PDB file of N, CA, C and O in Angstrom:
ATOM      1  N   MET W   1      56.955 -63.122 -34.319  1.00 89.00           N
ATOM      2  CA  MET W   1      57.596 -62.001 -34.962  1.00 89.00           C
ATOM      3  C   MET W   1      57.265 -60.698 -34.211  1.00 89.00           C
ATOM      4  O   MET W   1      58.160 -59.910 -33.933  1.00 89.00           O
ATOM      5  N   HIS W   2      55.991 -60.497 -33.918  1.00 86.00           N
ATOM      6  CA  HIS W   2      55.575 -59.278 -33.231  1.00 86.00           C
ATOM      7  C   HIS W   2      56.237 -59.169 -31.858  1.00 86.00           C
ATOM      8  O   HIS W   2      56.707 -58.098 -31.467  1.00 86.00           O
ATOM      9  N   PHE W   3      56.245 -60.252 -31.130  1.00 89.00           N
ATOM     10  CA  PHE W   3      56.866 -60.281 -29.800  1.00 89.00           C
ATOM     11  C   PHE W   3      58.335 -59.881 -29.897  1.00 89.00           C
ATOM     12  O   PHE W   3      58.830 -59.076 -29.109  1.00 89.00           O
ATOM     13  N   SER W   4      59.041 -60.439 -30.868  1.00 93.00           N
ATOM     14  CA  SER W   4      60.473 -60.152 -31.040  1.00 93.00           C
ATOM     15  C   SER W   4      60.723 -58.688 -31.370  1.00 93.00           C
ATOM     16  O   SER W   4      61.666 -58.079 -30.849  1.00 93.00           O
ATOM     17  N   ILE W   5      59.882 -58.125 -32.228  1.00 92.00           N
ATOM     18  CA  ILE W   5      60.061 -56.722 -32.604  1.00 92.00           C
ATOM     19  C   ILE W   5      59.785 -55.819 -31.409  1.00 92.00           C
ATOM     20  O   ILE W   5      60.546 -54.884 -31.133  1.00 92.00           O
ATOM     21  N   ALA W   6      58.687 -56.083 -30.686  1.00 92.00           N
ATOM     22  CA  ALA W   6      58.351 -55.270 -29.517  1.00 92.00           C
ATOM     23  C   ALA W   6      59.488 -55.336 -28.491  1.00 92.00           C
ATOM     24  O   ALA W   6      59.916 -54.312 -27.956  1.00 92.00           O
ATOM     25  N   PHE W   7      59.960 -56.533 -28.232  1.00 95.00           N
ATOM     26  CA  PHE W   7      61.062 -56.692 -27.282  1.00 95.00           C
ATOM     27  C   PHE W   7      62.301 -55.948 -27.766  1.00 95.00           C
ATOM     28  O   PHE W   7      62.936 -55.209 -27.010  1.00 95.00           O
ATOM     29  N   GLY W   8      62.661 -56.132 -29.036  1.00 96.00           N
ATOM     30  CA  GLY W   8      63.859 -55.519 -29.587  1.00 96.00           C
ATOM     31  C   GLY W   8      63.830 -54.002 -29.550  1.00 96.00           C
ATOM     32  O   GLY W   8      64.837 -53.362 -29.222  1.00 96.00           O
ATOM     33  N   VAL W   9      62.691 -53.419 -29.876  1.00 95.00           N
ATOM     34  CA  VAL W   9      62.586 -51.956 -29.870  1.00 95.00           C
ATOM     35  C   VAL W   9      62.749 -51.413 -28.456  1.00 95.00           C
ATOM     36  O   VAL W   9      63.511 -50.465 -28.222  1.00 95.00           O
ATOM     37  N   VAL W  10      62.041 -51.997 -27.496  1.00 96.00           N
ATOM     38  CA  VAL W  10      62.127 -51.497 -26.120  1.00 96.00           C
ATOM     39  C   VAL W  10      63.513 -51.752 -25.545  1.00 96.00           C
ATOM     40  O   VAL W  10      64.078 -50.892 -24.859  1.00 96.00           O
ATOM     41  N   TYR W  11      64.086 -52.897 -25.839  1.00 97.00           N
ATOM     42  CA  TYR W  11      65.431 -53.188 -25.348  1.00 97.00           C
ATOM     43  C   TYR W  11      66.443 -52.195 -25.941  1.00 97.00           C
ATOM     44  O   TYR W  11      67.319 -51.700 -25.226  1.00 97.00           O
ATOM     45  N   ALA W  12      66.308 -51.896 -27.223  1.00 97.00           N
ATOM     46  CA  ALA W  12      67.224 -50.949 -27.868  1.00 97.00           C
ATOM     47  C   ALA W  12      67.084 -49.538 -27.271  1.00 97.00           C
ATOM     48  O   ALA W  12      68.068 -48.808 -27.154  1.00 97.00           O
ATOM     49  N   MET W  13      65.861 -49.194 -26.891  1.00 97.00           N
ATOM     50  CA  MET W  13      65.637 -47.852 -26.335  1.00 97.00           C
ATOM     51  C   MET W  13      66.051 -47.738 -24.876  1.00 97.00           C
ATOM     52  O   MET W  13      66.481 -46.662 -24.440  1.00 97.00           O
ATOM     53  N   THR W  14      65.920 -48.837 -24.110  1.00 97.00           N
ATOM     54  CA  THR W  14      66.168 -48.744 -22.672  1.00 97.00           C
ATOM     55  C   THR W  14      67.380 -49.537 -22.203  1.00 97.00           C
ATOM     56  O   THR W  14      67.929 -49.248 -21.145  1.00 97.00           O
ATOM     57  N   GLY W  15      67.758 -50.578 -22.935  1.00 97.00           N
ATOM     58  CA  GLY W  15      68.842 -51.453 -22.507  1.00 97.00           C
ATOM     59  C   GLY W  15      68.423 -52.411 -21.403  1.00 97.00           C
ATOM     60  O   GLY W  15      69.258 -53.103 -20.820  1.00 97.00           O
ATOM     61  N   SER W  16      67.122 -52.480 -21.121  1.00 97.00           N
ATOM     62  CA  SER W  16      66.621 -53.316 -20.036  1.00 97.00           C
ATOM     63  C   SER W  16      65.931 -54.557 -20.590  1.00 97.00           C
ATOM     64  O   SER W  16      64.939 -54.454 -21.317  1.00 97.00           O
ATOM     65  N   LEU W  17      66.455 -55.729 -20.215  1.00 97.00           N
ATOM     66  CA  LEU W  17      65.808 -56.983 -20.605  1.00 97.00           C
ATOM     67  C   LEU W  17      64.441 -57.126 -19.935  1.00 97.00           C
ATOM     68  O   LEU W  17      63.475 -57.577 -20.558  1.00 97.00           O
ATOM     69  N   LEU W  18      64.358 -56.723 -18.676  1.00 97.00           N
ATOM     70  CA  LEU W  18      63.104 -56.827 -17.930  1.00 97.00           C
ATOM     71  C   LEU W  18      62.014 -55.944 -18.556  1.00 97.00           C
ATOM     72  O   LEU W  18      60.897 -56.398 -18.793  1.00 97.00           O
ATOM     73  N   LEU W  19      62.355 -54.718 -18.840  1.00 97.00           N
ATOM     74  CA  LEU W  19      61.380 -53.802 -19.435  1.00 97.00           C
ATOM     75  C   LEU W  19      60.998 -54.251 -20.850  1.00 97.00           C
ATOM     76  O   LEU W  19      59.826 -54.210 -21.227  1.00 97.00           O
ATOM     77  N   GLY W  20      61.958 -54.690 -21.608  1.00 96.00           N
ATOM     78  CA  GLY W  20      61.675 -55.195 -22.952  1.00 96.00           C
ATOM     79  C   GLY W  20      60.716 -56.372 -22.924  1.00 96.00           C
ATOM     80  O   GLY W  20      59.772 -56.449 -23.697  1.00 96.00           O
ATOM     81  N   GLY W  21      60.955 -57.306 -22.010  1.00 95.00           N
ATOM     82  CA  GLY W  21      60.069 -58.462 -21.881  1.00 95.00           C
ATOM     83  C   GLY W  21      58.687 -58.078 -21.394  1.00 95.00           C
ATOM     84  O   GLY W  21      57.682 -58.604 -21.883  1.00 95.00           O
ATOM     85  N   ALA W  22      58.622 -57.166 -20.438  1.00 96.00           N
ATOM     86  CA  ALA W  22      57.323 -56.741 -19.907  1.00 96.00           C
ATOM     87  C   ALA W  22      56.486 -56.070 -20.986  1.00 96.00           C
ATOM     88  O   ALA W  22      55.301 -56.373 -21.143  1.00 96.00           O
ATOM     89  N   VAL W  23      57.079 -55.167 -21.738  1.00 95.00           N
ATOM     90  CA  VAL W  23      56.335 -54.478 -22.799  1.00 95.00           C
ATOM     91  C   VAL W  23      55.919 -55.468 -23.879  1.00 95.00           C
ATOM     92  O   VAL W  23      54.792 -55.419 -24.381  1.00 95.00           O
ATOM     93  N   ALA W  24      56.794 -56.393 -24.228  1.00 94.00           N
ATOM     94  CA  ALA W  24      56.474 -57.381 -25.258  1.00 94.00           C
ATOM     95  C   ALA W  24      55.317 -58.275 -24.833  1.00 94.00           C
ATOM     96  O   ALA W  24      54.565 -58.759 -25.683  1.00 94.00           O
ATOM     97  N   LEU W  25      55.128 -58.486 -23.545  1.00 94.00           N
ATOM     98  CA  LEU W  25      54.009 -59.297 -23.064  1.00 94.00           C
ATOM     99  C   LEU W  25      52.730 -58.472 -22.877  1.00 94.00           C
ATOM    100  O   LEU W  25      51.633 -58.942 -23.176  1.00 94.00           O
ATOM    101  N   ILE W  26      52.871 -57.250 -22.389  1.00 95.00           N
ATOM    102  CA  ILE W  26      51.699 -56.427 -22.075  1.00 95.00           C
ATOM    103  C   ILE W  26      51.081 -55.816 -23.332  1.00 95.00           C
ATOM    104  O   ILE W  26      49.858 -55.737 -23.452  1.00 95.00           O
ATOM    105  N   GLU W  27      51.898 -55.399 -24.264  1.00 93.00           N
ATOM    106  CA  GLU W  27      51.402 -54.693 -25.450  1.00 93.00           C
ATOM    107  C   GLU W  27      50.388 -55.511 -26.252  1.00 93.00           C
ATOM    108  O   GLU W  27      49.343 -54.970 -26.639  1.00 93.00           O
ATOM    109  N   PRO W  28      50.588 -56.801 -26.514  1.00 91.00           N
ATOM    110  CA  PRO W  28      49.552 -57.561 -27.237  1.00 91.00           C
ATOM    111  C   PRO W  28      48.237 -57.664 -26.465  1.00 91.00           C
ATOM    112  O   PRO W  28      47.166 -57.652 -27.069  1.00 91.00           O
ATOM    113  N   ALA W  29      48.303 -57.730 -25.153  1.00 93.00           N
ATOM    114  CA  ALA W  29      47.076 -57.779 -24.348  1.00 93.00           C
ATOM    115  C   ALA W  29      46.309 -56.463 -24.464  1.00 93.00           C
ATOM    116  O   ALA W  29      45.081 -56.460 -24.610  1.00 93.00           O
ATOM    117  N   VAL W  30      47.023 -55.351 -24.419  1.00 94.00           N
ATOM    118  CA  VAL W  30      46.384 -54.047 -24.567  1.00 94.00           C
ATOM    119  C   VAL W  30      45.791 -53.910 -25.964  1.00 94.00           C
ATOM    120  O   VAL W  30      44.677 -53.404 -26.140  1.00 94.00           O
ATOM    121  N   ASN W  31      46.500 -54.367 -26.981  1.00 93.00           N
ATOM    122  CA  ASN W  31      45.986 -54.318 -28.352  1.00 93.00           C
ATOM    123  C   ASN W  31      44.712 -55.142 -28.502  1.00 93.00           C
ATOM    124  O   ASN W  31      43.805 -54.759 -29.245  1.00 93.00           O
ATOM    125  N   THR W  32      44.634 -56.274 -27.830  1.00 94.00           N
ATOM    126  CA  THR W  32      43.443 -57.119 -27.899  1.00 94.00           C
ATOM    127  C   THR W  32      42.233 -56.382 -27.356  1.00 94.00           C
ATOM    128  O   THR W  32      41.156 -56.389 -27.965  1.00 94.00           O
ATOM    129  N   VAL W  33      42.389 -55.729 -26.224  1.00 96.00           N
ATOM    130  CA  VAL W  33      41.284 -54.967 -25.628  1.00 96.00           C
ATOM    131  C   VAL W  33      40.930 -53.774 -26.516  1.00 96.00           C
ATOM    132  O   VAL W  33      39.752 -53.507 -26.775  1.00 96.00           O
ATOM    133  N   ALA W  34      41.929 -53.060 -26.994  1.00 96.00           N
ATOM    134  CA  ALA W  34      41.687 -51.901 -27.856  1.00 96.00           C
ATOM    135  C   ALA W  34      40.982 -52.318 -29.146  1.00 96.00           C
ATOM    136  O   ALA W  34      40.071 -51.624 -29.616  1.00 96.00           O
ATOM    137  N   PHE W  35      41.355 -53.456 -29.714  1.00 96.00           N
ATOM    138  CA  PHE W  35      40.723 -53.952 -30.940  1.00 96.00           C
ATOM    139  C   PHE W  35      39.244 -54.228 -30.709  1.00 96.00           C
ATOM    140  O   PHE W  35      38.398 -53.890 -31.538  1.00 96.00           O
ATOM    141  N   TYR W  36      38.905 -54.821 -29.573  1.00 96.00           N
ATOM    142  CA  TYR W  36      37.506 -55.127 -29.250  1.00 96.00           C
ATOM    143  C   TYR W  36      36.672 -53.842 -29.249  1.00 96.00           C
ATOM    144  O   TYR W  36      35.616 -53.776 -29.874  1.00 96.00           O
ATOM    145  N   PHE W  37      37.152 -52.801 -28.556  1.00 96.00           N
ATOM    146  CA  PHE W  37      36.392 -51.561 -28.475  1.00 96.00           C
ATOM    147  C   PHE W  37      36.395 -50.800 -29.805  1.00 96.00           C
ATOM    148  O   PHE W  37      35.414 -50.142 -30.153  1.00 96.00           O
ATOM    149  N   HIS W  38      37.470 -50.908 -30.562  1.00 95.00           N
ATOM    150  CA  HIS W  38      37.518 -50.287 -31.882  1.00 95.00           C
ATOM    151  C   HIS W  38      36.462 -50.899 -32.786  1.00 95.00           C
ATOM    152  O   HIS W  38      35.727 -50.188 -33.482  1.00 95.00           O
ATOM    153  N   GLU W  39      36.365 -52.215 -32.806  1.00 96.00           N
ATOM    154  CA  GLU W  39      35.378 -52.896 -33.647  1.00 96.00           C
ATOM    155  C   GLU W  39      33.956 -52.565 -33.211  1.00 96.00           C
ATOM    156  O   GLU W  39      33.066 -52.399 -34.044  1.00 96.00           O
ATOM    157  N   LYS W  40      33.729 -52.471 -31.912  1.00 95.00           N
ATOM    158  CA  LYS W  40      32.413 -52.120 -31.392  1.00 95.00           C
ATOM    159  C   LYS W  40      32.025 -50.703 -31.844  1.00 95.00           C
ATOM    160  O   LYS W  40      30.902 -50.474 -32.292  1.00 95.00           O
ATOM    161  N   ALA W  41      32.954 -49.761 -31.744  1.00 95.00           N
ATOM    162  CA  ALA W  41      32.697 -48.386 -32.177  1.00 95.00           C
ATOM    163  C   ALA W  41      32.495 -48.321 -33.688  1.00 95.00           C
ATOM    164  O   ALA W  41      31.621 -47.601 -34.181  1.00 95.00           O
ATOM    165  N   TRP W  42      33.284 -49.063 -34.443  1.00 94.00           N
ATOM    166  CA  TRP W  42      33.175 -49.042 -35.903  1.00 94.00           C
ATOM    167  C   TRP W  42      31.823 -49.600 -36.346  1.00 94.00           C
ATOM    168  O   TRP W  42      31.197 -49.069 -37.257  1.00 94.00           O
ATOM    169  N   LYS W  43      31.366 -50.661 -35.693  1.00 94.00           N
ATOM    170  CA  LYS W  43      30.066 -51.244 -36.030  1.00 94.00           C
ATOM    171  C   LYS W  43      28.954 -50.231 -35.757  1.00 94.00           C
ATOM    172  O   LYS W  43      28.019 -50.086 -36.552  1.00 94.00           O
ATOM    173  N   ARG W  44      29.038 -49.498 -34.644  1.00 93.00           N
ATOM    174  CA  ARG W  44      28.047 -48.466 -34.331  1.00 93.00           C
ATOM    175  C   ARG W  44      28.072 -47.371 -35.390  1.00 93.00           C
ATOM    176  O   ARG W  44      27.032 -46.902 -35.848  1.00 93.00           O
ATOM    177  N   PHE W  45      29.261 -46.956 -35.806  1.00 92.00           N
ATOM    178  CA  PHE W  45      29.406 -45.936 -36.847  1.00 92.00           C
ATOM    179  C   PHE W  45      28.767 -46.402 -38.150  1.00 92.00           C
ATOM    180  O   PHE W  45      28.015 -45.657 -38.784  1.00 92.00           O
ATOM    181  N   GLU W  46      29.047 -47.637 -38.570  1.00 90.00           N
ATOM    182  CA  GLU W  46      28.473 -48.161 -39.811  1.00 90.00           C
ATOM    183  C   GLU W  46      26.958 -48.268 -39.728  1.00 90.00           C
ATOM    184  O   GLU W  46      26.262 -47.970 -40.701  1.00 90.00           O
ATOM    185  N   THR W  47      26.440 -48.687 -38.588  1.00 89.00           N
ATOM    186  CA  THR W  47      24.997 -48.799 -38.419  1.00 89.00           C
ATOM    187  C   THR W  47      24.339 -47.436 -38.555  1.00 89.00           C
ATOM    188  O   THR W  47      23.331 -47.293 -39.249  1.00 89.00           O
ATOM    189  N   ARG W  48      24.903 -46.423 -37.916  1.00 87.00           N
ATOM    190  CA  ARG W  48      24.348 -45.068 -38.025  1.00 87.00           C
ATOM    191  C   ARG W  48      24.436 -44.545 -39.454  1.00 87.00           C
ATOM    192  O   ARG W  48      23.513 -43.892 -39.943  1.00 87.00           O
ATOM    193  N   ARG W  49      25.544 -44.818 -40.121  1.00 85.00           N
ATOM    194  CA  ARG W  49      25.720 -44.357 -41.500  1.00 85.00           C
ATOM    195  C   ARG W  49      24.702 -45.031 -42.411  1.00 85.00           C
ATOM    196  O   ARG W  49      24.093 -44.386 -43.259  1.00 85.00           O
ATOM    197  N   ASN W  50      24.493 -46.326 -42.244  1.00 85.00           N
ATOM    198  CA  ASN W  50      23.539 -47.052 -43.084  1.00 85.00           C
ATOM    199  C   ASN W  50      22.107 -46.605 -42.811  1.00 85.00           C
ATOM    200  O   ASN W  50      21.303 -46.521 -43.730  1.00 85.00           O
ATOM    201  N   ASN W  51      21.779 -46.335 -41.559  1.00 82.00           N
ATOM    202  CA  ASN W  51      20.428 -45.876 -41.236  1.00 82.00           C
ATOM    203  C   ASN W  51      20.161 -44.486 -41.800  1.00 82.00           C
ATOM    204  O   ASN W  51      19.075 -44.212 -42.270  1.00 82.00           O
ATOM    205  N   SER W  52      21.146 -43.619 -41.757  1.00 73.00           N
ATOM    206  CA  SER W  52      20.940 -42.266 -42.260  1.00 73.00           C
ATOM    207  C   SER W  52      20.896 -42.239 -43.781  1.00 73.00           C
ATOM    208  O   SER W  52      20.240 -41.388 -44.371  1.00 73.00           O
ATOM    209  N   SER W  53      21.565 -43.168 -44.450  1.00 64.00           N
ATOM    210  CA  SER W  53      21.559 -43.175 -45.910  1.00 64.00           C
ATOM    211  C   SER W  53      20.264 -43.757 -46.454  1.00 64.00           C
ATOM    212  O   SER W  53      19.949 -43.578 -47.620  1.00 64.00           O
ATOM    213  N   SER W  54      19.472 -44.429 -45.629  1.00 63.00           N
ATOM    214  CA  SER W  54      18.206 -44.986 -46.098  1.00 63.00           C
ATOM    215  C   SER W  54      17.080 -43.962 -46.038  1.00 63.00           C
ATOM    216  O   SER W  54      15.996 -44.202 -46.537  1.00 63.00           O
ATOM    217  N   LEU W  55      17.337 -42.803 -45.429  1.00 60.00           N
ATOM    218  CA  LEU W  55      16.337 -41.746 -45.368  1.00 60.00           C
ATOM    219  C   LEU W  55      16.275 -41.025 -46.716  1.00 60.00           C
ATOM    220  O   LEU W  55      17.278 -40.934 -47.433  1.00 60.00           O
ATOM    221  N   PRO W  56      15.128 -40.499 -47.068  1.00 63.00           N
ATOM    222  CA  PRO W  56      15.064 -39.741 -48.330  1.00 63.00           C
ATOM    223  C   PRO W  56      15.878 -38.461 -48.226  1.00 63.00           C
ATOM    224  O   PRO W  56      16.065 -37.940 -47.127  1.00 63.00           O
ATOM    225  N   PRO W  57      16.367 -37.952 -49.334  1.00 64.00           N
ATOM    226  CA  PRO W  57      17.173 -36.725 -49.284  1.00 64.00           C
ATOM    227  C   PRO W  57      16.306 -35.555 -48.821  1.00 64.00           C
ATOM    228  O   PRO W  57      15.120 -35.507 -49.091  1.00 64.00           O
ATOM    229  N   PRO W  58      16.917 -34.621 -48.098  1.00 65.00           N
ATOM    230  CA  PRO W  58      16.128 -33.460 -47.624  1.00 65.00           C
ATOM    231  C   PRO W  58      15.702 -32.580 -48.779  1.00 65.00           C
ATOM    232  O   PRO W  58      16.364 -32.486 -49.806  1.00 65.00           O
ATOM    233  N   ILE W  59      14.558 -31.942 -48.621  1.00 73.00           N
ATOM    234  CA  ILE W  59      14.046 -31.033 -49.644  1.00 73.00           C
ATOM    235  C   ILE W  59      14.309 -29.615 -49.158  1.00 73.00           C
ATOM    236  O   ILE W  59      13.837 -29.216 -48.087  1.00 73.00           O
ATOM    237  N   PHE W  60      15.058 -28.880 -49.944  1.00 71.00           N
ATOM    238  CA  PHE W  60      15.401 -27.500 -49.590  1.00 71.00           C
ATOM    239  C   PHE W  60      14.477 -26.545 -50.332  1.00 71.00           C
ATOM    240  O   PHE W  60      14.263 -26.698 -51.528  1.00 71.00           O
ATOM    241  N   GLN W  61      13.944 -25.602 -49.635  1.00 65.00           N
ATOM    242  CA  GLN W  61      13.091 -24.609 -50.262  1.00 65.00           C
ATOM    243  C   GLN W  61      13.782 -23.256 -50.219  1.00 65.00           C
ATOM    244  O   GLN W  61      14.338 -22.880 -49.205  1.00 65.00           O
ATOM    245  N   ALA W  62      13.709 -22.533 -51.318  1.00 58.00           N
ATOM    246  CA  ALA W  62      14.355 -21.228 -51.399  1.00 58.00           C
ATOM    247  C   ALA W  62      13.428 -20.139 -50.954  1.00 58.00           C
ATOM    248  O   ALA W  62      12.273 -20.199 -50.954  1.00 58.00           O
TER     249      ALA W  62
END
């Protein structure tokens, strides 16, 4: 389904079968790499958030 939509959108915009096919093949590969780095960054964010929430609240003096 995803391949068909990617191909259809690019083909509709450009009228090129070659370009539509190329984008439909390349885009999932790029998404796979982007997903890997997104998950890595998100895990780092969650780890930092969890570590900071385990600290006692700051004491403010007037």
